[in-house]
Short mmCIF file of C-alpha atoms in Angstrom, two decimals:
data_model
loop_
_atom_site.label_atom_id
_atom_site.label_comp_id
_atom_site.label_asym_id
_atom_site.label_seq_id
_atom_site.Cartn_x
_atom_site.Cartn_y
_atom_site.Cartn_z
CA MET E 29 -52.72 54.46 -49.20
CA CYS E 30 -49.62 56.27 -50.55
CA LYS E 31 -46.84 54.53 -52.36
CA VAL E 32 -43.44 54.53 -50.69
CA HIS E 33 -40.27 54.17 -52.68
CA PHE E 34 -37.38 52.76 -50.84
CA PHE E 35 -33.95 54.08 -52.27
CA PHE E 36 -30.87 52.08 -51.61
CA VAL E 37 -27.54 53.81 -52.20
CA GLY E 38 -25.05 51.63 -53.40
CA SER E 39 -21.44 50.67 -52.50
CA ASP E 40 -20.34 54.27 -53.38
CA MET E 41 -22.05 55.88 -50.54
CA PRO E 42 -19.90 58.16 -48.85
CA ALA E 43 -19.19 57.21 -44.64
CA MET E 44 -20.08 59.29 -41.84
CA LYS E 45 -17.11 61.64 -40.62
CA PHE E 46 -15.99 59.09 -37.82
CA ASP E 47 -12.38 58.33 -37.88
CA ALA E 48 -13.17 54.70 -38.52
CA ILE E 49 -14.36 54.88 -41.99
CA GLU E 50 -12.96 57.06 -44.70
CA PRO E 51 -14.44 56.24 -48.29
CA ASN E 52 -14.89 58.65 -51.04
CA LEU E 53 -17.94 60.85 -51.52
CA LYS E 54 -19.00 60.21 -55.16
CA ARG E 55 -22.60 61.23 -55.30
CA ALA E 56 -23.80 64.86 -56.43
CA ARG E 57 -25.63 66.96 -53.65
CA ASN E 58 -28.24 69.35 -53.81
CA THR E 59 -27.82 72.73 -52.17
CA ASN E 60 -29.76 71.70 -49.50
CA GLY E 61 -27.31 68.84 -48.67
CA SER E 62 -29.40 66.08 -49.84
CA VAL E 63 -28.40 63.22 -52.17
CA SER E 64 -29.17 64.08 -55.70
CA GLU E 65 -32.41 62.13 -56.98
CA ARG E 66 -32.77 60.37 -60.41
CA GLU E 67 -35.05 62.31 -62.76
CA GLY E 68 -38.70 61.27 -61.98
CA ASP E 69 -37.96 60.11 -58.36
CA GLU E 70 -39.60 61.51 -55.10
CA ASP E 71 -37.94 61.02 -51.70
CA ARG E 72 -41.02 59.92 -50.06
CA LEU E 73 -38.90 58.02 -47.55
CA SER E 74 -37.61 61.35 -45.77
CA ASP E 75 -41.49 62.42 -45.43
CA LEU E 76 -42.17 59.74 -42.98
CA PRO E 77 -42.72 60.51 -39.30
CA ASP E 78 -39.74 60.06 -37.18
CA CYS E 79 -41.06 56.85 -35.48
CA VAL E 80 -41.28 55.14 -38.54
CA LEU E 81 -37.61 56.27 -39.90
CA ILE E 82 -36.32 55.24 -36.35
CA HIS E 83 -38.05 52.06 -36.71
CA LEU E 84 -36.55 51.29 -39.88
CA LEU E 85 -33.08 51.95 -38.47
CA GLU E 86 -33.34 49.28 -36.10
CA PHE E 87 -32.75 46.95 -38.77
CA LEU E 88 -29.60 48.17 -39.64
CA THR E 89 -26.12 47.69 -37.91
CA THR E 90 -25.42 51.08 -35.99
CA LYS E 91 -22.59 51.50 -38.47
CA ASP E 92 -25.02 51.50 -41.29
CA ALA E 93 -27.62 53.60 -39.36
CA VAL E 94 -24.96 56.29 -38.68
CA MET E 95 -24.40 56.26 -42.38
CA THR E 96 -27.78 57.29 -43.20
CA THR E 97 -26.67 60.91 -41.80
CA LEU E 98 -25.23 61.60 -45.33
CA LEU E 99 -28.50 61.19 -47.02
CA SER E 100 -30.23 64.61 -45.92
CA THR E 101 -30.23 66.89 -43.17
CA ARG E 102 -33.15 65.28 -42.58
CA TRP E 103 -31.63 62.20 -40.99
CA LYS E 104 -28.90 63.91 -39.43
CA ASP E 105 -29.90 62.94 -35.96
CA LEU E 106 -32.37 59.90 -36.45
CA TRP E 107 -29.82 57.33 -35.57
CA LYS E 108 -29.22 58.74 -32.24
CA ARG E 109 -32.75 58.02 -31.12
CA VAL E 110 -32.75 54.25 -32.32
CA PRO E 111 -33.36 52.38 -29.08
CA SER E 112 -30.97 49.48 -30.06
CA LEU E 113 -27.46 49.07 -31.03
CA ARG E 114 -25.69 46.63 -33.06
CA LEU E 115 -21.86 47.06 -32.61
CA ARG E 116 -20.08 44.38 -34.62
CA ARG E 117 -16.65 44.10 -35.66
CA THR E 118 -17.17 42.19 -38.83
CA ASP E 119 -17.08 45.17 -41.43
CA PRO E 120 -14.13 45.28 -43.62
CA GLU E 121 -13.67 48.77 -42.51
CA PHE E 122 -13.20 47.64 -39.00
CA ARG E 123 -10.06 45.67 -39.84
CA HIS E 124 -8.23 47.32 -37.42
CA MET E 125 -9.41 46.98 -33.75
CA THR E 126 -8.20 50.50 -33.05
CA LEU E 127 -10.97 51.66 -35.62
CA PHE E 128 -13.68 49.98 -34.11
CA LYS E 129 -13.06 50.99 -30.65
CA LYS E 130 -12.99 54.76 -31.96
CA PHE E 131 -16.31 54.02 -33.60
CA VAL E 132 -17.86 52.50 -30.39
CA ASN E 133 -16.65 55.32 -28.27
CA LYS E 134 -18.03 58.13 -30.54
CA VAL E 135 -21.33 56.07 -30.76
CA LEU E 136 -21.81 55.86 -26.97
CA SER E 137 -20.84 59.65 -26.82
CA PHE E 138 -23.28 60.97 -29.49
CA ARG E 139 -26.26 59.06 -28.94
CA ASP E 140 -29.03 60.57 -27.39
CA GLY E 141 -28.97 59.42 -23.61
CA SER E 142 -32.27 60.26 -22.82
CA VAL E 143 -33.61 57.28 -25.07
CA PRO E 144 -33.62 54.23 -23.06
CA LEU E 145 -31.60 51.25 -24.69
CA HIS E 146 -33.79 48.39 -25.37
CA SER E 147 -31.23 46.16 -27.16
CA LEU E 148 -27.48 45.83 -27.49
CA ASP E 149 -25.90 43.05 -29.79
CA PHE E 150 -21.74 43.52 -29.23
CA CYS E 151 -19.31 41.61 -30.92
CA TYR E 152 -15.58 41.92 -30.74
CA ASP E 153 -13.31 39.60 -32.39
CA GLY E 154 -9.92 39.35 -30.57
CA LEU E 155 -9.11 40.10 -26.82
CA ILE E 156 -11.23 42.99 -26.13
CA PRO E 157 -9.80 45.83 -23.75
CA PRO E 158 -10.93 45.98 -20.56
CA LYS E 159 -11.95 49.76 -20.39
CA LEU E 160 -13.94 49.08 -23.49
CA LEU E 161 -15.86 46.23 -22.20
CA ILE E 162 -16.69 48.20 -18.96
CA ARG E 163 -17.79 51.07 -20.81
CA VAL E 164 -20.00 48.98 -22.75
CA VAL E 165 -21.60 47.22 -19.91
CA LYS E 166 -22.11 50.63 -17.77
CA TYR E 167 -23.65 52.18 -20.68
CA ALA E 168 -26.04 49.37 -21.04
CA GLU E 169 -26.57 49.34 -17.30
CA SER E 170 -27.42 53.43 -16.86
CA HIS E 171 -29.69 53.16 -19.87
CA ARG E 172 -32.05 50.39 -18.48
CA ILE E 173 -30.85 47.81 -21.05
CA GLU E 174 -33.39 44.81 -21.52
CA GLN E 175 -31.60 42.47 -24.23
CA LEU E 176 -28.09 42.01 -24.49
CA ARG E 177 -25.83 39.84 -26.27
CA LEU E 178 -22.07 40.15 -25.50
CA ASN E 179 -19.83 37.90 -27.83
CA ILE E 180 -16.25 38.66 -26.60
CA ASP E 181 -12.99 37.04 -25.74
CA SER E 182 -12.52 38.23 -22.08
CA GLY E 183 -8.98 36.54 -21.98
CA GLY E 184 -10.22 34.58 -18.87
CA ILE E 185 -10.38 37.17 -16.95
CA GLU E 186 -13.74 38.10 -14.41
CA LEU E 187 -16.35 39.81 -16.47
CA PRO E 188 -17.27 43.39 -14.63
CA PRO E 189 -19.36 42.60 -11.62
CA CYS E 190 -22.14 44.99 -12.72
CA LEU E 191 -23.29 43.15 -15.69
CA PHE E 192 -24.64 40.57 -13.41
CA SER E 193 -26.54 42.66 -11.22
CA ILE E 194 -28.34 44.62 -14.00
CA GLN E 195 -32.07 44.60 -12.86
CA THR E 196 -33.48 45.62 -16.18
CA ILE E 197 -32.15 42.88 -18.33
CA THR E 198 -35.10 40.40 -19.47
CA TRP E 199 -32.69 38.41 -22.12
CA LEU E 200 -29.06 38.01 -21.85
CA ASP E 201 -26.57 35.86 -24.38
CA LEU E 202 -23.08 35.78 -23.39
CA SER E 203 -20.53 33.68 -25.67
CA VAL E 204 -16.75 33.45 -25.42
CA PRO E 205 -15.17 33.07 -28.92
CA ASN E 206 -13.02 29.64 -29.66
CA GLY E 207 -9.97 29.89 -27.66
CA GLU E 208 -7.91 28.40 -24.67
CA ALA E 209 -9.66 30.93 -22.13
CA LEU E 210 -12.90 30.28 -20.65
CA GLY E 211 -15.29 33.24 -19.23
CA LEU E 212 -15.37 33.16 -15.34
CA LEU E 213 -18.98 33.27 -14.14
CA PRO E 214 -19.67 34.70 -10.56
CA LYS E 215 -21.06 32.48 -7.90
CA PHE E 216 -24.35 34.06 -7.76
CA LEU E 217 -26.39 36.11 -10.63
CA ASN E 218 -28.52 38.69 -9.28
CA MET E 219 -30.69 39.63 -12.08
CA THR E 220 -34.37 39.81 -10.71
CA ALA E 221 -36.07 40.74 -14.34
CA LEU E 222 -33.64 37.93 -16.43
CA MET E 223 -35.93 35.34 -18.15
CA SER E 224 -33.76 34.07 -20.86
CA LEU E 225 -30.08 33.35 -20.43
CA ARG E 226 -27.91 31.71 -22.79
CA LEU E 227 -23.90 30.98 -21.69
CA ARG E 228 -21.49 29.55 -24.10
CA ARG E 229 -17.72 28.57 -23.22
CA PHE E 230 -17.98 29.59 -19.30
CA ALA E 231 -16.42 27.93 -16.10
CA PHE E 232 -18.52 27.64 -13.18
CA SER E 233 -16.47 27.31 -9.94
CA ALA E 234 -17.61 28.17 -6.25
CA GLY E 235 -14.43 27.08 -4.39
CA ASP E 236 -13.90 26.54 -0.86
CA GLY E 237 -16.10 23.13 -0.95
CA GLU E 238 -19.20 25.76 -1.69
CA VAL E 239 -21.72 24.27 -4.18
CA VAL E 240 -21.84 26.32 -7.33
CA ASP E 241 -25.41 27.36 -7.42
CA PRO E 242 -25.68 30.60 -9.86
CA PHE E 243 -29.39 30.73 -10.90
CA SER E 244 -31.23 30.75 -8.04
CA GLY E 245 -31.45 34.48 -7.56
CA CYS E 246 -33.01 34.87 -11.29
CA ILE E 247 -36.64 34.78 -9.73
CA LYS E 248 -38.23 35.07 -13.27
CA LEU E 249 -35.96 33.09 -15.35
CA LYS E 250 -37.85 30.68 -17.98
CA THR E 251 -34.91 29.68 -20.19
CA LEU E 252 -31.53 28.44 -19.61
CA VAL E 253 -29.08 27.47 -22.13
CA ILE E 254 -25.55 26.32 -21.30
CA GLU E 255 -22.95 25.51 -24.06
CA HIS E 256 -19.52 24.22 -24.06
CA TYR E 257 -18.55 24.55 -20.19
CA VAL E 258 -16.62 23.40 -17.60
CA VAL E 259 -17.58 22.65 -13.80
CA LYS E 260 -14.76 23.01 -11.47
CA VAL E 261 -14.18 22.69 -7.55
CA PRO E 262 -16.25 21.24 -6.13
CA HIS E 263 -17.54 19.63 -9.58
CA ILE E 264 -21.20 19.90 -8.70
CA LEU E 265 -23.08 22.27 -10.79
CA CYS E 266 -26.80 23.08 -9.06
CA ILE E 267 -29.27 24.55 -11.40
CA SER E 268 -31.85 25.67 -8.88
CA ASN E 269 -34.79 27.71 -10.19
CA VAL E 270 -38.47 27.20 -9.28
CA THR E 271 -39.81 29.28 -12.34
CA LEU E 272 -37.30 27.69 -15.17
CA ALA E 273 -39.38 25.69 -18.03
CA ASN E 274 -36.67 25.22 -20.58
CA LEU E 275 -33.14 23.98 -20.12
CA THR E 276 -30.83 22.97 -22.70
CA ILE E 277 -27.23 21.54 -22.06
CA HIS E 278 -24.42 21.10 -24.59
CA SER E 279 -21.78 19.41 -23.10
CA PHE E 280 -18.43 18.22 -25.17
CA PRO E 281 -15.03 17.13 -23.24
CA PHE E 282 -12.80 19.87 -24.87
CA HIS E 283 -11.56 21.54 -21.41
CA SER E 284 -12.20 18.85 -18.75
CA LYS E 285 -12.46 15.06 -18.52
CA GLU E 286 -12.92 15.39 -14.71
CA ALA E 287 -16.35 13.97 -13.25
CA TYR E 288 -18.76 16.35 -12.35
CA GLU E 289 -22.63 15.80 -11.63
CA ILE E 290 -25.60 18.38 -12.11
CA VAL E 291 -28.16 18.82 -9.57
CA LEU E 292 -31.51 20.24 -10.70
CA SER E 293 -33.91 21.60 -8.58
CA THR E 294 -36.58 22.55 -11.10
CA PRO E 295 -39.83 21.65 -10.13
CA SER E 296 -41.36 23.79 -13.18
CA LEU E 297 -39.21 22.22 -15.69
CA CYS E 298 -41.43 21.33 -18.89
CA SER E 299 -38.67 20.88 -21.51
CA PHE E 300 -34.87 19.49 -21.49
CA ALA E 301 -32.50 19.11 -24.08
CA TYR E 302 -28.91 17.67 -24.00
CA ARG E 303 -26.26 17.35 -26.81
CA GLY E 304 -22.79 16.14 -26.28
CA VAL E 305 -20.87 13.33 -24.70
CA ILE E 306 -22.91 11.22 -21.97
CA SER E 307 -20.66 11.13 -18.78
CA GLN E 308 -21.96 13.23 -16.38
CA LYS E 309 -24.27 12.44 -13.58
CA ILE E 310 -27.64 14.09 -13.37
CA SER E 311 -29.85 14.21 -10.28
CA SER E 312 -33.00 16.12 -9.10
CA LYS E 313 -34.33 17.15 -5.89
CA SER E 314 -38.01 16.64 -7.21
CA ASN E 315 -39.66 13.94 -9.64
CA LEU E 316 -40.06 16.89 -12.46
CA PRO E 317 -43.96 16.58 -12.61
CA PHE E 318 -44.50 19.00 -15.33
CA LEU E 319 -41.89 17.56 -17.99
CA GLU E 320 -43.35 17.37 -21.37
CA GLU E 321 -40.46 17.02 -23.85
CA VAL E 322 -36.66 15.36 -23.67
CA ASN E 323 -34.30 15.50 -26.60
CA ILE E 324 -31.03 13.60 -25.78
CA ASP E 325 -28.61 13.95 -28.98
CA VAL E 326 -25.06 12.22 -29.05
CA PRO E 327 -23.41 13.74 -32.34
CA LYS E 328 -21.92 11.29 -34.73
CA SER E 329 -18.74 12.96 -34.29
CA VAL E 330 -18.34 12.13 -30.89
CA LEU E 331 -19.60 8.50 -30.70
CA SER E 332 -16.43 7.13 -30.50
CA SER E 333 -15.77 8.88 -27.30
CA ARG E 334 -14.75 6.78 -24.30
CA LEU E 335 -16.18 8.81 -22.01
CA HIS E 336 -19.65 7.73 -22.87
CA SER E 337 -21.80 5.61 -20.19
CA PRO E 338 -24.96 3.73 -21.06
CA PHE E 339 -25.42 3.06 -17.38
CA ILE E 340 -25.54 6.98 -16.69
CA LEU E 341 -28.06 7.45 -19.91
CA ILE E 342 -30.29 4.78 -18.23
CA SER E 343 -30.14 6.92 -14.89
CA TRP E 344 -30.90 9.90 -16.91
CA LEU E 345 -33.95 8.38 -18.22
CA GLN E 346 -34.95 7.15 -14.85
CA LEU E 347 -34.78 11.00 -13.65
CA LEU E 348 -37.01 11.86 -16.54
CA ALA E 349 -39.56 8.99 -16.35
CA ASN E 350 -42.64 11.54 -16.41
CA VAL E 351 -41.76 12.76 -19.96
CA ARG E 352 -44.26 12.57 -22.45
CA SER E 353 -42.39 13.08 -25.74
CA LEU E 354 -38.73 11.75 -25.96
CA THR E 355 -36.56 12.73 -28.80
CA VAL E 356 -33.46 10.53 -29.32
CA SER E 357 -30.76 10.29 -31.98
CA SER E 358 -29.77 7.00 -33.59
CA CYS E 359 -26.27 7.58 -32.08
CA THR E 360 -27.91 7.88 -28.80
CA LEU E 361 -29.65 4.37 -29.13
CA GLU E 362 -26.22 2.99 -30.25
CA ILE E 363 -24.85 4.18 -26.49
CA LEU E 364 -27.64 2.31 -24.87
CA SER E 365 -27.01 -0.80 -27.13
CA LYS E 366 -23.56 -1.30 -25.87
CA ILE E 367 -24.77 -2.88 -22.47
CA PRO E 368 -24.12 -6.34 -22.90
CA ASP E 369 -27.40 -7.75 -21.40
CA LEU E 370 -30.11 -4.86 -22.31
CA VAL E 371 -33.19 -7.57 -22.89
CA ASN E 372 -32.55 -8.65 -19.22
CA THR E 373 -31.70 -5.10 -18.04
CA GLU E 374 -34.29 -3.12 -16.33
CA SER E 375 -36.35 -0.60 -18.48
CA PRO E 376 -37.27 2.92 -17.29
CA CYS E 377 -40.83 3.20 -16.34
CA LEU E 378 -41.68 5.81 -19.16
CA ASP E 379 -45.62 5.51 -17.90
CA ASN E 380 -46.68 8.72 -19.67
CA LEU E 381 -44.49 8.54 -22.68
CA LYS E 382 -46.86 9.09 -25.79
CA SER E 383 -44.36 9.87 -28.49
CA LEU E 384 -40.70 8.24 -29.14
CA ILE E 385 -38.93 10.22 -32.02
CA VAL E 386 -35.84 8.74 -33.54
CA LYS E 387 -33.49 10.85 -35.53
CA VAL E 388 -31.63 9.22 -38.26
CA GLN E 389 -29.21 10.38 -40.42
CA LYS E 390 -29.44 9.83 -44.25
CA PHE E 391 -32.36 7.55 -43.66
CA ARG E 392 -35.66 7.34 -45.70
CA ARG E 393 -38.51 5.84 -44.01
CA PRO E 394 -42.54 6.80 -43.65
CA GLU E 395 -42.90 9.68 -41.41
CA LYS E 396 -44.72 7.64 -38.81
CA LEU E 397 -44.43 3.79 -38.21
CA HIS E 398 -46.02 1.42 -35.51
CA LYS E 399 -43.80 -0.34 -33.32
CA ALA E 400 -44.16 -3.70 -35.04
CA GLU E 401 -43.15 -1.80 -38.28
CA LEU E 402 -40.19 -0.39 -37.18
CA GLN E 403 -36.64 -1.40 -38.49
CA LEU E 404 -33.63 0.73 -37.97
CA SER E 405 -30.14 0.13 -39.00
CA SER E 406 -29.04 -2.52 -36.91
CA PRO E 407 -30.72 -5.17 -34.66
CA ARG E 408 -29.08 -3.53 -31.68
CA ILE E 409 -30.75 -0.50 -32.18
CA ASP E 410 -34.24 -2.12 -32.75
CA GLY E 411 -33.40 -3.70 -29.25
CA ALA E 412 -32.62 0.04 -27.70
CA VAL E 413 -36.01 1.09 -28.94
CA ASP E 414 -37.50 -1.83 -27.55
CA PHE E 415 -36.11 -1.08 -24.36
CA LEU E 416 -37.00 2.47 -24.18
CA ILE E 417 -40.88 1.74 -24.86
CA ARG E 418 -41.31 -1.90 -22.80
CA ASN E 419 -42.99 -0.24 -20.12
CA SER E 420 -44.83 2.35 -22.27
CA LEU E 421 -48.45 1.98 -23.16
CA PHE E 422 -48.68 2.23 -27.01
CA PRO E 423 -46.28 5.10 -27.75
CA GLU E 424 -46.36 6.51 -31.32
CA VAL E 425 -42.58 5.81 -32.73
CA THR E 426 -41.60 8.30 -35.57
CA ILE E 427 -38.63 8.21 -37.47
CA VAL E 428 -36.95 11.29 -39.12
CA ASP E 429 -34.11 12.41 -40.99
CA TYR E 430 -31.48 15.15 -39.66
#
């Protein structure tokens, strides 16, 4: 097997002939246009097949991939055939937004259009021009995109409708950076190939008294993550999906303190994770027969919030009664322990519970303890643990640090 030498060019590498980047060319070149090699070195990398070199370029940002055209004529057109694009405005050369816009437009213009686009990672720091966003989305749609990540500030305007009807996307990650405006999600997502979806800082709204039910058309959806969101009129978010197996919700009262409800119609749900303030109701149209794992985490940073309701937490546990492995943070137990007469309060019937994991900050204990050996930070916390496992048959209690 031949030994391949990888030769990395330093910071003095010249930039591509795009208007966005203009460093000076400082390396000597041979008559054939290739970068001069050090004495005794061989350019074995350029002798590799195109498919191998293109695969290597997939690990670079698109800017760095384009810059390889300066290595030699062998690399001139390889970047145009890379099936993935990583367009991120994080490089110092893109300190001005106009430079990044020019770069993106030229990449989309010069890339080989016959090559399907497998993945696109697009990050725009600042309020994105609508024309640029539309061009990026339409390019992804016309090239049969499969995996798409957009980290943009839409300024609260509605995203291009064609984004939510691309039939080839299997993995979608949409995020709006920190700011006052939230992204507006359409009432219905018509994405029949979508299997994994992550939404961050979006507003759900139906209007006219309709129920917000955007996910029922995603007939192959397996994983759904919703972070930092707002449910507007009618304050009911219905998550209806027969294939959904993994659901994660991060909820913090940054934008709205109005009460809302989440209605689950997810008969295939196996895993549920929640992080944030416990204030909204969750109900279900089925008994969640396949539920294996539940993780409820109240961060210490929001423990003092007045929006917490221990009785809502109990209603969640009753809803999730089929769970086999339950993970709770010590702050979650603090919320539960605020019930005045917890000892005489009816416990949820966690008949299938086999494992209870308690996450404690800065706490050192043996990894696994039996209930009789369990001692946490206060009697109130111990009482909350007793409350959870009261109706369970010999669950294993585990204490972990985090």
